[in-house]
Short mmCIF file of C-alpha atoms in Angstrom, two decimals:
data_model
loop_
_atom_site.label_atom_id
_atom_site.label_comp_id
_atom_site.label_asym_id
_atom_site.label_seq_id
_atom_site.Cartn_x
_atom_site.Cartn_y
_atom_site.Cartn_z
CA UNK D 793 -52.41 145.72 80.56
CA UNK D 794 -52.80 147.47 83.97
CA UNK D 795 -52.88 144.37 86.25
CA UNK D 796 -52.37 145.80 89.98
CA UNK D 797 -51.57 149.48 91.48
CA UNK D 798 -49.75 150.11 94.36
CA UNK D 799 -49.39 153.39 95.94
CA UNK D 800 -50.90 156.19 98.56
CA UNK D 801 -54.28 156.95 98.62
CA UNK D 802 -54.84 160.67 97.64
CA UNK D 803 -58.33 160.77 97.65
CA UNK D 804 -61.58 159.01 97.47
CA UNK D 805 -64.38 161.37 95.54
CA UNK D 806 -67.92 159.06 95.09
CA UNK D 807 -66.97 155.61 93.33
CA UNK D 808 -63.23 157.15 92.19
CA UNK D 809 -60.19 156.73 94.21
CA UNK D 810 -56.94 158.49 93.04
CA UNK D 811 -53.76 156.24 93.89
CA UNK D 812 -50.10 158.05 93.83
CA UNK D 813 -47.22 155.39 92.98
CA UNK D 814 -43.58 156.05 93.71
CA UNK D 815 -42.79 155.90 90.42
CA UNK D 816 -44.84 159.35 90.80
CA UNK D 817 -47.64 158.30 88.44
CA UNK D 818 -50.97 159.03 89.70
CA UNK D 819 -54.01 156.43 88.60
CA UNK D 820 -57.79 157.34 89.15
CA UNK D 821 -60.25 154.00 89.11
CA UNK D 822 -63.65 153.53 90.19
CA UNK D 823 -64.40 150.69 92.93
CA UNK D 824 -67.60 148.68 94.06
CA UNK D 825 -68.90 150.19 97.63
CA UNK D 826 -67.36 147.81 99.26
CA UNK D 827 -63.74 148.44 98.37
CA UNK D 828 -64.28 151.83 98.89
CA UNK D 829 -65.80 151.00 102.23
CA UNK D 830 -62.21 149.07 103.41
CA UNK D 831 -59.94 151.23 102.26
CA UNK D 832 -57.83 153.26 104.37
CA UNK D 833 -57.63 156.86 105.01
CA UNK D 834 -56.01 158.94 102.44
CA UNK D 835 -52.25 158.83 103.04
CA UNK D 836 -52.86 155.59 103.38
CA UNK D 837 -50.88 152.63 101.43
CA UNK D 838 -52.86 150.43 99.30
CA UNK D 839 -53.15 147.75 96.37
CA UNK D 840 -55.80 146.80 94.73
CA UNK D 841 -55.91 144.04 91.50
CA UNK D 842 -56.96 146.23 88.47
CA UNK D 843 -59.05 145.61 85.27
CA UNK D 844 -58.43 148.22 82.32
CA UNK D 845 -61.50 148.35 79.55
CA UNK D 846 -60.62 150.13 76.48
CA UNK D 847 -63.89 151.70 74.90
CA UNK D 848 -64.17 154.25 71.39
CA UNK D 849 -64.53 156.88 73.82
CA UNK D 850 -61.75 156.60 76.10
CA UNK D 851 -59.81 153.96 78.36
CA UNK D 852 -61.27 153.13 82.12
CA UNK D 853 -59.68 151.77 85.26
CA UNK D 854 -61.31 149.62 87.86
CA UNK D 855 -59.85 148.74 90.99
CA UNK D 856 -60.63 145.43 93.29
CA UNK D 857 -59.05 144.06 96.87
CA UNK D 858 -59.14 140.88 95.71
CA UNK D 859 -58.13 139.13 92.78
CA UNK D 860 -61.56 137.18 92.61
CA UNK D 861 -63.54 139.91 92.51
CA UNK D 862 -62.01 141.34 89.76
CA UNK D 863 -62.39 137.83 88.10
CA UNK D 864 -66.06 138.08 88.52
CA UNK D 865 -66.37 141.84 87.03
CA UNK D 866 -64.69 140.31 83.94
CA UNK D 867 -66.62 137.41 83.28
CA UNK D 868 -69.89 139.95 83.70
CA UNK D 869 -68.58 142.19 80.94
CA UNK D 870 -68.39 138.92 78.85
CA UNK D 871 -72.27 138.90 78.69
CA UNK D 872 -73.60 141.25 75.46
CA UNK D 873 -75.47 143.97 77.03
CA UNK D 874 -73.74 144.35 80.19
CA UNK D 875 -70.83 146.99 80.52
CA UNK D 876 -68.59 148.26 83.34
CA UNK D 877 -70.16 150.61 85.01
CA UNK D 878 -73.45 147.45 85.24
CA UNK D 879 -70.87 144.79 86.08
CA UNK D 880 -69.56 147.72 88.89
CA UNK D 881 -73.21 148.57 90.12
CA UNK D 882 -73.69 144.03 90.40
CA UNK D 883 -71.03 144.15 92.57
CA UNK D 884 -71.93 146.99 94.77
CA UNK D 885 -75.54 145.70 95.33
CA UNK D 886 -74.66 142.06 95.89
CA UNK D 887 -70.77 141.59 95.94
CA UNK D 888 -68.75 139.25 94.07
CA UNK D 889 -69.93 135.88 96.22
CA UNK D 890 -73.55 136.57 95.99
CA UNK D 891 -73.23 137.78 92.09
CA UNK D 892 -71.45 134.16 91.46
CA UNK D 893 -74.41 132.38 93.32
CA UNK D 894 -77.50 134.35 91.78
CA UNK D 895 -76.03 133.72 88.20
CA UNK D 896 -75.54 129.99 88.89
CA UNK D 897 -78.76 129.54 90.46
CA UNK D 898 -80.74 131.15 87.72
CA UNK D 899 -81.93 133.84 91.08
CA UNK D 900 -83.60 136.79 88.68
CA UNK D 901 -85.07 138.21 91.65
CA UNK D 902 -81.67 139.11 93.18
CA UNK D 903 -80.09 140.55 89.51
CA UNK D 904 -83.36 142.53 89.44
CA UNK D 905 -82.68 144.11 92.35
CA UNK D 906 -79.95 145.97 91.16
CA UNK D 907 -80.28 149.48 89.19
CA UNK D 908 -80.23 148.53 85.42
CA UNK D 909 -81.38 144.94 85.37
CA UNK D 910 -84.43 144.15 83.73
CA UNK D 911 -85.77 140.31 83.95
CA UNK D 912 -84.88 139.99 79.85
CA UNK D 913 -80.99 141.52 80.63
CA UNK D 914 -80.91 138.72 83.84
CA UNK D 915 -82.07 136.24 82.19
CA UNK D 916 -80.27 136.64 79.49
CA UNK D 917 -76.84 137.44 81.63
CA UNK D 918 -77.77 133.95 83.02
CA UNK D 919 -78.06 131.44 80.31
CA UNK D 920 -74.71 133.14 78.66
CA UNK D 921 -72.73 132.85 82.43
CA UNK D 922 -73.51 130.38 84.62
CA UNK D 923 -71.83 127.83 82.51
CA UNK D 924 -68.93 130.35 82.87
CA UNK D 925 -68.26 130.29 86.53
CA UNK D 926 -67.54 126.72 87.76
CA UNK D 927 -63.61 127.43 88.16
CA UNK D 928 -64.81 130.09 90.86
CA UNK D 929 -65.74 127.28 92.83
CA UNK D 930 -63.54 125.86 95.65
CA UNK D 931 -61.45 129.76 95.59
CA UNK D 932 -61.93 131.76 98.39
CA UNK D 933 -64.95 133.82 97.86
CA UNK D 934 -65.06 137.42 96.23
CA UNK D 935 -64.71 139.79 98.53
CA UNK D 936 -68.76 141.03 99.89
CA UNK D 937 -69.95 144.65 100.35
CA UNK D 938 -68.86 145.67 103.40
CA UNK D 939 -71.33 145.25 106.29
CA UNK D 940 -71.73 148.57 107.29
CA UNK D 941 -72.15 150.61 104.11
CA UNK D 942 -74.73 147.18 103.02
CA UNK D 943 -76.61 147.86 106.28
CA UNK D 944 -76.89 151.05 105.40
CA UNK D 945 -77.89 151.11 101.89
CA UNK D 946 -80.55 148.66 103.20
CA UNK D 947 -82.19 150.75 105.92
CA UNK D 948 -82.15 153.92 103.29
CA UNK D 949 -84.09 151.06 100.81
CA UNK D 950 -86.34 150.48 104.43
CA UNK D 951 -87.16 154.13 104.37
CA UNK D 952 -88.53 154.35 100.60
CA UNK D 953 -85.22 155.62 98.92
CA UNK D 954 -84.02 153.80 95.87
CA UNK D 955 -81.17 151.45 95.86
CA UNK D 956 -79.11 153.73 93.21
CA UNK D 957 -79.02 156.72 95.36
CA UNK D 958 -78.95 155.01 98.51
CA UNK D 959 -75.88 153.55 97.18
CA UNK D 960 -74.49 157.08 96.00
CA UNK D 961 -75.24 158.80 99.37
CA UNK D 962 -73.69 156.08 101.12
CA UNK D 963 -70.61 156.88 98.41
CA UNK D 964 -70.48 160.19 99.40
CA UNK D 965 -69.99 159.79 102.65
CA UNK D 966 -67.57 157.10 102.86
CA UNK D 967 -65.46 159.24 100.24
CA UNK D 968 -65.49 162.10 103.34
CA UNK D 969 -65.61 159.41 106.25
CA UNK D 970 -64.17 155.54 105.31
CA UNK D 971 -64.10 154.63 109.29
CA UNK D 972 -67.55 156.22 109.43
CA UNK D 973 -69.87 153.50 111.42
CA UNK D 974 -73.71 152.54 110.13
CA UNK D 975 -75.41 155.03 111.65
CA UNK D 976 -73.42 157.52 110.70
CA UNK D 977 -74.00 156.30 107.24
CA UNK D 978 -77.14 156.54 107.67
CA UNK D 979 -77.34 159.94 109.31
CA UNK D 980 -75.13 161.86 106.50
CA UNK D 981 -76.66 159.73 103.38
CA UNK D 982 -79.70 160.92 104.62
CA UNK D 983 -78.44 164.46 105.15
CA UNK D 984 -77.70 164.04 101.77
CA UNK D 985 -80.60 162.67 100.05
CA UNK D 986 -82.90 164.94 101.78
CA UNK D 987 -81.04 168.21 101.12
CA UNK D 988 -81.13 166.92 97.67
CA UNK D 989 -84.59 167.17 96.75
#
């Protein structure tokens, strides 16, 4: 198993980052906004915690800054119905902390909110995890969305955009921009999403 990367960052393309070890292997893994939002410019070192899921049709890396987030995107996957890219998506909308909280607390209106997830899937995802999460308690919380691209995301929602390709627009230009501040989030996302349709 995959556990951790270390490298340079080479690039940062939507929800993929490519990371270049010095053993000169090169690993590409998607990572919730917020990751994406802290990381540092390309050229940059990094590590991030890593979670590898093996499917029929071909093996996936996923790449967290903390080691309880990537916790958290495990124990979703656990649930029947929910895969990576919905346990990546939770974790975007809500980050790891706030995931942990709306499953233990039974809060359907928070899992609903996010692209995906229906009231039967929450509900569900609910009754088979909340009994599943009481070790989480007393660590230091997941790591949250970071405040600026979640700001931004939200005022995009504000303006009548959906919270998918809010999310994706916000991607975008983080992948171009990671010190880029709110409102210019906001600016190129909606560059973006209006050039778009």
């Amino acid at each position: 198993m995959i556990a951790g990367v270390r490298g340079t960052l080479m690039a940062k393309h939507g929800d993929l980052v490519t990371i270049a070890t010095p053993g000169g292997v090169t690993y590409e893994m998607a990572v919730p906004l917020g990751v994406l939002e802290r990381l540092p410019p390309p050229g940059g070192e990094m590590q991030l915690h890593t979670a590898l899921v093996v499917r029929e049709d071909g093996w996936a890396l996923f790449g967290f800054d903390r080691q309880a987030e990537r916790t958290v995107f495990q124990r979703l996957l656990a649930a029947s119905g929910v895969g990576p890219r919905l346990a990546l998506a939770l974790l975007s909308a809500l980050g790891g902390e706030r995931v942990v909280r709306a499953l233990k607390e039974g809060d359907l209106g928070a899992l609903c909110a996010v692209p995906g997830v229906g009231r039967k899937k929450a509900e569900r995802m609910v009754l088979e995890l909340k009994d599943r999460l009481g070790d989480l308690e007393g660590e230091e919380g997941p790591a949250k969305p970071g405040p600026k691209a979640e700001q931004a995301v939200s005022a995009l929602a504000n303006l009548g955009f959906g919270t998918a390709e809010a999310e994706s627009a916000v991607r975008r230009v983080l992948s171009s921009n990671g010190a880029a501040e709110t409102a210019e989030l906001i600016r190129g996302a909606l560059h973006i999403l209006t050039t778009a349709k």
